[in-house]
CSV table of N, CA and C in Angstrom, one decimal:
chain,number,residue,atom,x,y,z
F,293,MET,N,98.8,54.1,134.2
F,293,MET,CA,97.2,53.5,134.3
F,293,MET,C,97.4,53.5,132.7
F,294,GLN,N,96.8,52.1,132.5
F,294,GLN,CA,96.8,51.9,130.9
F,294,GLN,C,95.4,51.8,130.5
F,295,SER,N,95.1,52.6,129.2
F,295,SER,CA,94.0,52.5,128.6
F,295,SER,C,93.8,51.6,127.7
F,296,TYR,N,92.3,50.8,127.5
F,296,TYR,CA,92.1,50.0,126.9
F,296,TYR,C,91.2,50.1,125.6
F,297,TYR,N,91.2,50.1,124.4
F,297,TYR,CA,89.9,50.0,123.4
F,297,TYR,C,89.7,49.2,122.8
F,298,THR,N,88.2,48.9,122.8
F,298,THR,CA,87.9,48.0,122.4
F,298,THR,C,87.6,48.2,120.7
F,299,PHE,N,87.9,47.0,120.0
F,299,PHE,CA,87.5,46.9,118.5
F,299,PHE,C,86.6,46.4,118.6
F,300,ASN,N,85.4,47.0,117.8
F,300,ASN,CA,84.2,46.1,117.1
F,300,ASN,C,84.2,46.1,115.9
F,301,SER,N,84.5,45.1,115.4
F,301,SER,CA,84.9,45.0,114.0
F,301,SER,C,84.0,44.9,112.8
F,302,LYS,N,82.4,44.7,113.7
F,302,LYS,CA,81.4,44.9,112.9
F,302,LYS,C,81.3,46.4,112.1
F,303,VAL,N,81.0,47.2,113.2
F,303,VAL,CA,80.9,48.7,113.1
F,303,VAL,C,81.9,49.0,112.2
F,304,PHE,N,83.4,48.6,112.3
F,304,PHE,CA,84.5,49.1,111.5
F,304,PHE,C,84.3,49.3,110.0
F,305,PHE,N,84.2,47.6,109.8
F,305,PHE,CA,83.8,47.0,108.1
F,305,PHE,C,82.4,47.7,108.1
F,306,ASN,N,81.7,47.8,108.3
F,306,ASN,CA,80.0,48.5,107.9
F,306,ASN,C,80.5,50.1,107.3
F,307,LEU,N,81.1,50.7,108.5
F,307,LEU,CA,81.8,52.0,107.9
F,307,LEU,C,82.7,52.1,106.8
F,308,SER,N,83.9,51.6,106.8
F,308,SER,CA,84.7,51.2,106.1
F,308,SER,C,83.9,51.2,104.4
F,309,LYS,N,83.0,50.0,104.4
F,309,LYS,CA,82.0,49.5,103.1
F,309,LYS,C,81.8,50.8,102.5
F,310,SER,N,80.7,51.4,103.7
F,310,SER,CA,79.9,52.7,103.3
F,310,SER,C,80.8,54.0,103.0
F,311,LEU,N,82.3,54.1,103.1
F,311,LEU,CA,82.6,55.2,102.5
F,311,LEU,C,83.7,54.5,101.2
F,312,PHE,N,84.0,53.4,101.2
F,312,PHE,CA,84.5,53.0,99.8
F,312,PHE,C,83.4,52.8,99.0
F,313,GLU,N,82.3,52.6,98.9
F,313,GLU,CA,81.1,52.1,97.9
F,313,GLU,C,80.7,54.0,97.7
F,314,LEU,N,80.7,54.8,98.4
F,314,LEU,CA,80.2,56.0,98.1
F,314,LEU,C,80.7,56.7,96.8
F,315,PRO,N,81.7,57.0,96.7
F,315,PRO,CA,82.5,57.7,95.6
F,315,PRO,C,82.1,56.3,94.3
F,316,PHE,N,82.1,55.3,94.2
F,316,PHE,CA,81.7,54.2,93.2
F,316,PHE,C,80.6,54.7,92.7
F,317,LYS,N,79.6,54.7,93.8
F,317,LYS,CA,78.4,54.8,93.0
F,317,LYS,C,78.2,56.3,92.5
F,318,SER,N,78.8,57.0,93.0
F,318,SER,CA,78.2,58.6,92.5
F,318,SER,C,79.0,58.5,91.0
F,319,ILE,N,80.1,58.0,91.1
F,319,ILE,CA,80.7,57.9,89.4
F,319,ILE,C,80.0,56.9,88.6
F,320,ILE,N,79.5,55.8,89.0
F,320,ILE,CA,78.6,54.9,88.4
F,320,ILE,C,77.2,56.1,88.2
F,321,TYR,N,76.8,56.5,88.8
F,321,TYR,CA,75.7,57.2,88.8
F,321,TYR,C,75.9,58.7,87.7
F,322,ASN,N,76.9,59.2,87.5
F,322,ASN,CA,76.7,60.5,86.9
F,322,ASN,C,78.0,60.1,85.8
F,323,LYS,N,78.2,59.2,85.2
F,323,LYS,CA,79.4,58.7,84.4
F,323,LYS,C,78.9,59.7,83.3
F,324,ASN,N,77.3,59.6,82.8
F,324,ASN,CA,76.9,60.5,81.7
F,324,ASN,C,77.3,61.9,81.9
F,325,ILE,N,77.1,62.5,82.8
F,325,ILE,CA,78.2,63.8,83.3
F,325,ILE,C,79.3,63.8,83.1
F,326,VAL,N,79.9,62.8,83.5
F,326,VAL,CA,81.4,63.5,83.5
F,326,VAL,C,82.1,62.9,81.9
F,327,THR,N,81.4,62.0,81.4
F,327,THR,CA,82.1,61.8,80.3
F,327,THR,C,81.8,62.9,79.0
F,328,LYS,N,80.6,63.4,78.9
F,328,LYS,CA,80.4,64.5,78.2
F,328,LYS,C,81.5,65.4,78.0
F,329,PRO,N,81.6,65.7,76.5
F,329,PRO,CA,82.7,66.9,76.2
F,329,PRO,C,81.9,68.0,76.9
F,330,SER,N,83.1,69.0,77.4
F,330,SER,CA,82.4,70.3,77.6
F,330,SER,C,82.0,71.2,76.3
F,331,CYS,N,81.1,72.1,76.3
F,331,CYS,CA,80.5,72.8,75.0
F,331,CYS,C,80.7,74.0,75.3
F,332,ARG,N,80.9,75.3,75.0
F,332,ARG,CA,81.0,76.5,74.9
F,332,ARG,C,80.5,77.1,73.8
F,333,ASN,N,79.7,78.1,74.2
F,333,ASN,CA,78.4,78.6,73.1
F,333,ASN,C,79.1,79.9,72.6
F,334,TYR,N,80.2,80.2,71.9
F,334,TYR,CA,81.2,81.1,71.4
F,334,TYR,C,79.9,81.8,70.9
F,335,SER,N,80.3,83.3,70.4
F,335,SER,CA,79.9,84.0,69.3
F,335,SER,C,80.7,84.0,68.1
F,336,ALA,N,79.9,83.9,67.0
F,336,ALA,CA,81.0,84.0,65.6
F,336,ALA,C,81.6,85.1,65.8
F,337,PRO,N,83.1,85.2,65.2
F,337,PRO,CA,83.6,86.5,65.1
F,337,PRO,C,83.5,87.4,64.2
F,338,PRO,N,83.3,88.6,64.5
F,338,PRO,CA,82.8,89.5,63.4
F,338,PRO,C,83.6,89.6,62.3
F,339,LYS,N,82.7,90.0,60.9
F,339,LYS,CA,83.1,89.8,59.6
F,339,LYS,C,83.9,91.2,59.4
F,340,ARG,N,84.6,91.3,58.7
F,340,ARG,CA,85.7,92.5,58.1
F,340,ARG,C,84.8,93.1,57.5
F,341,PHE,N,84.6,94.5,58.0
F,341,PHE,CA,83.4,95.3,57.6
F,341,PHE,C,83.9,96.5,56.7
F,342,TYR,N,85.3,96.6,56.5
F,342,TYR,CA,86.0,97.7,55.8
F,342,TYR,C,87.0,97.2,55.0
F,343,ARG,N,87.3,98.0,53.8
F,343,ARG,CA,88.1,97.7,52.6
F,343,ARG,C,89.3,98.4,53.1
F,344,LYS,N,89.4,99.9,53.3
F,344,LYS,CA,90.8,100.3,53.4
F,344,LYS,C,91.5,100.8,55.1
F,345,VAL,N,92.2,100.7,55.6
F,345,VAL,CA,93.0,101.1,56.5
F,345,VAL,C,93.9,101.9,56.5
F,346,GLY,N,93.8,103.3,57.3
F,346,GLY,CA,94.5,104.6,56.8
F,346,GLY,C,95.0,104.8,58.5
F,347,ILE,N,96.0,105.7,58.2
F,347,ILE,CA,96.4,106.7,59.2
F,347,ILE,C,96.2,108.3,58.8
F,348,LEU,N,96.1,108.7,60.2
F,348,LEU,CA,95.7,110.4,60.0
F,348,LEU,C,96.2,111.0,60.9
F,349,LYS,N,96.9,112.2,60.8
F,349,LYS,CA,97.5,112.8,62.1
F,349,LYS,C,96.8,113.8,62.3
F,350,SER,N,96.1,113.9,63.7
F,350,SER,CA,95.8,115.3,63.8
F,350,SER,C,96.0,115.6,65.2
F,351,ASP,N,96.6,116.7,65.6
F,351,ASP,CA,96.8,117.3,67.0
F,351,ASP,C,97.6,116.5,67.6
F,352,GLY,N,98.8,116.8,66.7
F,352,GLY,CA,100.3,116.0,66.9
F,352,GLY,C,100.1,114.3,67.3
F,353,LYS,N,98.9,113.9,67.2
F,353,LYS,CA,99.0,112.5,67.6
F,353,LYS,C,98.2,111.7,66.2
F,354,TYR,N,98.4,110.2,66.3
F,354,TYR,CA,98.1,109.4,65.0
F,354,TYR,C,96.9,108.7,65.5
F,355,GLU,N,95.8,109.0,64.5
F,355,GLU,CA,94.6,107.9,64.5
F,355,GLU,C,94.2,107.0,63.2
F,356,ILE,N,93.9,105.6,63.6
F,356,ILE,CA,93.4,104.5,62.5
F,356,ILE,C,92.4,104.7,62.0
F,357,THR,N,92.2,104.7,60.9
F,357,THR,CA,91.0,104.7,59.9
F,357,THR,C,90.5,103.7,59.2
F,358,LEU,N,89.3,103.6,59.4
F,358,LEU,CA,88.8,102.2,58.8
F,358,LEU,C,87.7,102.7,58.0
F,359,ASP,N,88.3,102.6,56.6
F,359,ASP,CA,87.3,103.5,55.6
F,359,ASP,C,86.9,104.8,56.0
F,360,GLN,N,87.6,105.3,55.9
F,360,GLN,CA,87.6,106.7,56.4
F,360,GLN,C,86.8,107.0,57.9
F,361,ARG,N,86.4,106.3,58.9
F,361,ARG,CA,85.8,106.0,59.7
F,361,ARG,C,87.0,105.9,61.1
F,362,LYS,N,87.0,106.6,61.8
F,362,LYS,CA,87.9,106.3,63.1
F,362,LYS,C,88.0,105.7,64.1
F,363,LEU,N,89.0,104.7,64.4
F,363,LEU,CA,88.9,103.4,65.0
F,363,LEU,C,88.6,103.8,66.2
F,364,LYS,N,87.7,103.1,66.9
F,364,LYS,CA,87.8,103.6,68.5
F,364,LYS,C,87.8,102.6,69.6
F,365,THR,N,88.0,102.6,70.8
F,365,THR,CA,88.3,101.8,71.6
F,365,THR,C,87.1,101.1,72.6
F,366,PRO,N,87.2,100.0,73.2
F,366,PRO,CA,85.7,99.4,73.7
F,366,PRO,C,84.9,100.4,74.3
F,367,LYS,N,85.5,101.4,75.0
F,367,LYS,CA,84.6,102.3,75.8
F,367,LYS,C,84.3,103.5,74.8
F,368,GLY,N,84.7,103.4,74.0
F,368,GLY,CA,84.2,104.6,72.7
F,368,GLY,C,84.8,105.7,72.3
F,369,THR,N,86.1,105.8,73.1
F,369,THR,CA,86.4,106.9,72.9
F,369,THR,C,87.7,106.3,71.3
F,370,ILE,N,88.1,107.6,70.7
F,370,ILE,CA,88.7,107.0,69.4
F,370,ILE,C,90.2,107.2,70.2
F,371,LEU,N,91.0,106.2,69.2
F,371,LEU,CA,91.9,105.6,69.3
F,371,LEU,C,93.4,106.4,68.9
F,372,LYS,N,93.9,107.1,70.0
F,372,LYS,CA,95.0,108.0,69.2
F,372,LYS,C,96.3,108.1,70.2
F,373,VAL,N,97.3,107.7,69.4
F,373,VAL,CA,98.5,107.5,69.7
F,373,VAL,C,99.3,108.3,69.4
F,374,ASP,N,100.7,108.3,69.8
F,374,ASP,CA,101.4,109.4,69.9
F,374,ASP,C,102.4,109.1,69.0
F,375,ASN,N,102.5,107.9,68.8
F,375,ASN,CA,103.5,107.5,67.9
F,375,ASN,C,103.4,106.9,66.2
F,376,GLU,N,104.2,107.4,65.5
F,376,GLU,CA,103.7,106.9,64.3
F,376,GLU,C,103.9,105.4,63.9
F,377,ALA,N,105.4,104.7,64.5
F,377,ALA,CA,105.6,103.5,64.2
F,377,ALA,C,104.6,102.5,64.9
F,378,LEU,N,103.8,102.9,66.1
F,378,LEU,CA,102.7,102.4,66.5
F,378,LEU,C,101.3,102.4,65.9
F,379,ALA,N,101.3,103.4,65.6
F,379,ALA,CA,100.2,103.5,64.7
F,379,ALA,C,100.3,103.0,63.5
F,380,LEU,N,101.4,102.8,62.9
F,380,LEU,CA,101.5,102.1,61.6
F,380,LEU,C,101.5,100.6,62.0
F,381,ALA,N,101.7,100.2,63.0
F,381,ALA,CA,101.8,98.8,63.7
F,381,ALA,C,100.1,98.3,63.6
F,382,VAL,N,99.4,99.2,64.3
F,382,VAL,CA,98.2,98.8,64.6
F,382,VAL,C,97.5,99.2,63.6
F,383,ALA,N,97.9,100.0,62.3
F,383,ALA,CA,97.0,100.0,61.3
F,383,ALA,C,97.0,98.8,60.3
F,384,THR,N,98.6,97.8,60.3
F,384,THR,CA,98.9,96.7,59.9
F,384,THR,C,98.2,95.4,60.6
F,385,GLU,N,97.7,95.7,61.8
F,385,GLU,CA,97.0,94.4,62.6
F,385,GLU,C,95.8,94.6,62.0
F,386,TRP,N,95.1,95.8,61.7
F,386,TRP,CA,93.7,95.6,61.3
F,386,TRP,C,93.9,95.1,59.8
F,387,ASP,N,94.5,95.4,59.1
F,387,ASP,CA,94.8,95.2,57.9
F,387,ASP,C,95.1,93.8,57.4
F,388,SER,N,95.7,93.2,58.4
F,388,SER,CA,95.9,91.7,58.2
F,388,SER,C,94.8,90.7,58.5
F,389,GLN,N,93.8,91.3,58.9
F,389,GLN,CA,92.6,90.9,59.1
F,389,GLN,C,91.8,90.3,57.6
F,390,LYS,N,91.9,89.4,57.4
F,390,LYS,CA,91.2,88.4,56.0
F,390,LYS,C,89.9,88.4,56.2
F,391,GLU,N,89.1,87.5,56.7
F,391,GLU,CA,87.2,87.8,56.4
F,391,GLU,C,86.8,88.1,57.4
F,392,VAL,N,87.3,87.6,58.7
F,392,VAL,CA,86.9,87.7,59.9
F,392,VAL,C,87.7,88.4,60.8
F,393,ILE,N,87.1,89.3,61.9
F,393,ILE,CA,88.0,90.4,62.6
F,393,ILE,C,88.7,89.2,63.5
F,394,GLN,N,89.9,88.7,64.0
F,394,GLN,CA,90.1,88.3,65.1
F,394,GLN,C,90.9,88.7,66.0
F,395,ARG,N,90.1,89.2,67.0
F,395,ARG,CA,90.9,90.4,67.9
F,395,ARG,C,91.6,89.7,68.8
F,396,ASN,N,92.0,88.6,69.4
F,396,ASN,CA,93.1,87.7,69.9
F,396,ASN,C,94.0,87.8,69.3
F,397,ASN,N,94.5,88.3,67.7
F,397,ASN,CA,95.4,88.0,67.3
F,397,ASN,C,96.1,89.6,67.2
F,398,MET,N,95.8,90.9,68.2
F,398,MET,CA,95.6,92.1,67.7
F,398,MET,C,96.4,92.6,69.0
F,399,HIS,N,97.2,92.0,69.3
F,399,HIS,CA,97.7,92.6,70.7
F,399,HIS,C,98.1,93.9,71.2
F,400,LEU,N,98.6,94.6,69.8
F,400,LEU,CA,99.0,95.9,69.8
F,400,LEU,C,97.6,97.1,70.1
F,401,THR,N,96.9,96.7,69.4
F,401,THR,CA,95.1,97.3,69.6
F,401,THR,C,94.8,97.2,71.4
F,402,ALA,N,95.2,95.9,71.3
F,402,ALA,CA,93.9,95.5,72.9
F,402,ALA,C,95.0,96.5,73.8
F,403,LEU,N,96.6,96.6,73.4
F,403,LEU,CA,97.3,97.1,74.6
F,403,LEU,C,96.8,98.9,74.6
F,404,SER,N,97.2,99.1,73.2
F,404,SER,CA,96.8,100.8,73.2
F,404,SER,C,95.2,101.1,73.6
F,405,SER,N,94.2,99.9,73.6
F,405,SER,CA,92.8,100.1,74.1
F,405,SER,C,92.8,100.2,75.6
F,406,THR,N,93.8,99.7,76.0
F,406,THR,CA,93.6,99.5,77.6
F,406,THR,C,94.6,100.8,77.7
F,407,VAL,N,95.3,101.0,77.7
F,407,VAL,CA,96.1,102.5,78.0
F,407,VAL,C,95.3,103.5,78.1
F,408,ILE,N,94.3,103.4,76.8
F,408,ILE,CA,93.4,104.6,76.8
F,408,ILE,C,92.4,104.6,77.6
F,409,ASP,N,91.9,103.6,77.5
F,409,ASP,CA,90.3,103.4,78.2
F,409,ASP,C,90.7,103.0,79.9
F,410,ASN,N,91.7,102.7,79.8
F,410,ASN,CA,92.0,102.3,81.7
F,410,ASN,C,91.0,101.7,82.3
F,411,PRO,N,90.6,100.7,82.2
F,411,PRO,CA,89.0,100.3,82.5
F,411,PRO,C,89.6,99.8,84.2
F,412,ASN,N,91.0,99.6,84.8
F,412,ASN,CA,90.8,99.4,86.3
F,412,ASN,C,91.2,100.4,86.8
F,413,ASN,N,90.9,101.9,86.1
F,413,ASN,CA,91.4,103.3,86.9
F,413,ASN,C,92.7,103.2,87.6
F,414,ASN,N,93.7,102.7,87.1
F,414,ASN,CA,95.1,102.2,87.9
F,414,ASN,C,95.8,103.8,87.4
F,415,THR,N,96.6,103.8,88.6
F,415,THR,CA,97.4,105.1,88.5
F,415,THR,C,98.9,104.6,88.3
F,416,LYS,N,99.7,105.1,87.9
F,416,LYS,CA,101.0,105.4,87.4
F,416,LYS,C,101.7,104.2,88.2
F,417,TYR,N,101.5,104.6,89.6
F,417,TYR,CA,102.1,103.6,90.5
F,417,TYR,C,101.3,102.5,90.8
F,418,ASP,N,100.7,102.3,90.7
F,418,ASP,CA,99.7,100.8,90.9
F,418,ASP,C,100.1,100.1,89.5
F,419,ILE,N,100.6,100.7,88.5
F,419,ILE,CA,101.0,99.7,86.9
F,419,ILE,C,102.5,98.9,87.5
F,420,VAL,N,103.1,100.1,88.0
F,420,VAL,CA,104.3,99.9,88.6
F,420,VAL,C,104.8,98.9,89.3
F,421,GLN,N,103.8,98.7,90.3
F,421,GLN,CA,104.0,97.6,91.1
F,421,GLN,C,103.5,96.5,90.9
F,422,GLN,N,102.5,96.5,90.0
F,422,GLN,CA,102.2,95.4,89.3
F,422,GLN,C,103.1,94.7,88.3
F,423,ILE,N,103.6,95.5,87.4
F,423,ILE,CA,104.6,95.0,86.7
F,423,ILE,C,106.0,94.1,87.6
F,424,LEU,N,106.3,95.4,89.0
F,424,LEU,CA,107.6,94.6,89.6
F,424,LEU,C,106.8,93.5,90.3
F,425,SER,N,105.9,93.0,90.6
F,425,SER,CA,105.7,92.2,91.4
F,425,SER,C,105.7,90.8,90.3
F,426,PHE,N,105.1,91.1,88.9
F,426,PHE,CA,105.5,90.1,87.7
F,426,PHE,C,106.9,89.9,87.6
F,427,LEU,N,107.9,90.7,88.1
F,427,LEU,CA,109.4,90.5,87.3
F,427,LEU,C,109.9,89.6,88.6
F,428,ASP,N,109.1,89.4,89.5
F,428,ASP,CA,109.7,88.8,90.9
F,428,ASP,C,109.9,87.1,90.5
F,429,THR,N,108.7,86.8,89.6
F,429,THR,CA,108.3,85.2,89.1
F,429,THR,C,109.0,85.3,87.6
F,430,ASP,N,109.3,86.0,87.3
F,430,ASP,CA,109.8,86.1,85.3
F,430,ASP,C,110.9,85.0,85.5
F,431,THR,N,110.8,84.4,84.6
F,431,THR,CA,111.9,83.1,84.2
F,431,THR,C,112.7,83.9,82.9
F,432,ILE,N,112.1,84.8,82.6
F,432,ILE,CA,113.1,85.2,81.3
F,432,ILE,C,114.1,86.5,82.1
F,433,LEU,N,114.0,86.9,83.0
F,433,LEU,CA,115.0,87.8,83.7
F,433,LEU,C,115.7,87.1,84.7
F,434,PHE,N,117.2,87.2,84.1
F,434,PHE,CA,118.2,86.3,84.9
F,434,PHE,C,119.2,87.6,85.3
F,435,TYR,N,119.3,87.3,86.9
F,435,TYR,CA,120.7,88.1,87.5
F,435,TYR,C,121.5,87.7,87.3
F,436,SER,N,122.8,88.8,87.4
F,436,SER,CA,124.4,88.3,86.9
F,436,SER,C,124.9,89.1,87.7
F,437,LYS,N,126.2,88.9,88.3
F,437,LYS,CA,126.6,89.5,89.1
F,437,LYS,C,128.1,89.9,88.6
F,438,THR,N,128.1,89.7,86.9
F,438,THR,CA,129.3,89.9,86.1
F,438,THR,C,128.7,91.5,85.6
F,439,MET,N,129.7,92.1,85.3
F,439,MET,CA,129.7,93.4,84.4
F,439,MET,C,130.5,93.3,83.2
F,440,CYS,N,129.5,93.9,82.1
F,440,CYS,CA,130.4,94.1,81.0
F,440,CYS,C,131.7,95.4,81.3
F,441,ALA,N,132.7,95.5,80.0
F,441,ALA,CA,133.7,96.6,80.5
F,441,ALA,C,132.8,98.1,80.3
F,442,GLY,N,131.7,98.1,79.6
F,442,GLY,CA,131.1,99.5,79.8
F,442,GLY,C,130.4,99.9,80.8
F,443,GLY,N,130.5,99.0,82.0
F,443,GLY,CA,129.8,99.2,83.1
F,443,GLY,C,128.5,98.7,83.5
F,444,GLY,N,127.7,98.3,82.1
F,444,GLY,CA,126.3,97.9,82.2
F,444,GLY,C,126.8,96.2,82.7
F,445,TRP,N,125.3,95.7,82.7
F,445,TRP,CA,125.3,94.2,83.6
F,445,TRP,C,125.1,93.5,82.2
F,446,VAL,N,125.7,92.5,82.4
F,446,VAL,CA,125.3,91.2,81.0
F,446,VAL,C,124.2,90.3,81.2
F,447,VAL,N,123.7,90.2,80.0
F,447,VAL,CA,122.6,89.8,79.9
F,447,VAL,C,122.7,88.7,79.0
F,448,PRO,N,122.4,87.4,79.7
F,448,PRO,CA,122.8,86.0,79.1
F,448,PRO,C,121.9,85.9,78.1
């Protein structure tokens, strides 16, 4: 048994005409919205309020001081690090700020603050799992089947 479909050209052309006109009308009517550049209202970066950066050793840990005031994390705890080299690097980051404080250039300060504050309340297991899932897609890590003479893997 064969089925026959009738084709009504008038309905088809009216439907296709309305489908094609709709996007063009919306683009024409909304052209001012599309062509305007996006504008974000960022607050001005804070000005440098300290003159001298120092390192203070207390209880076997190192604290960074700004004009004798202890540096604090975003949650308000005092920034204490275990390693003198890390304390020196964080102090150098703060000392390298000129007229305004650019926090996006202070990576070690941000990393140290995140470790101390632990804003997501991650356990060590959670952090290891996040790092391992990142390594699956890392483009810097190369797997090699060749081993060097000492028994370690060859890093290209």
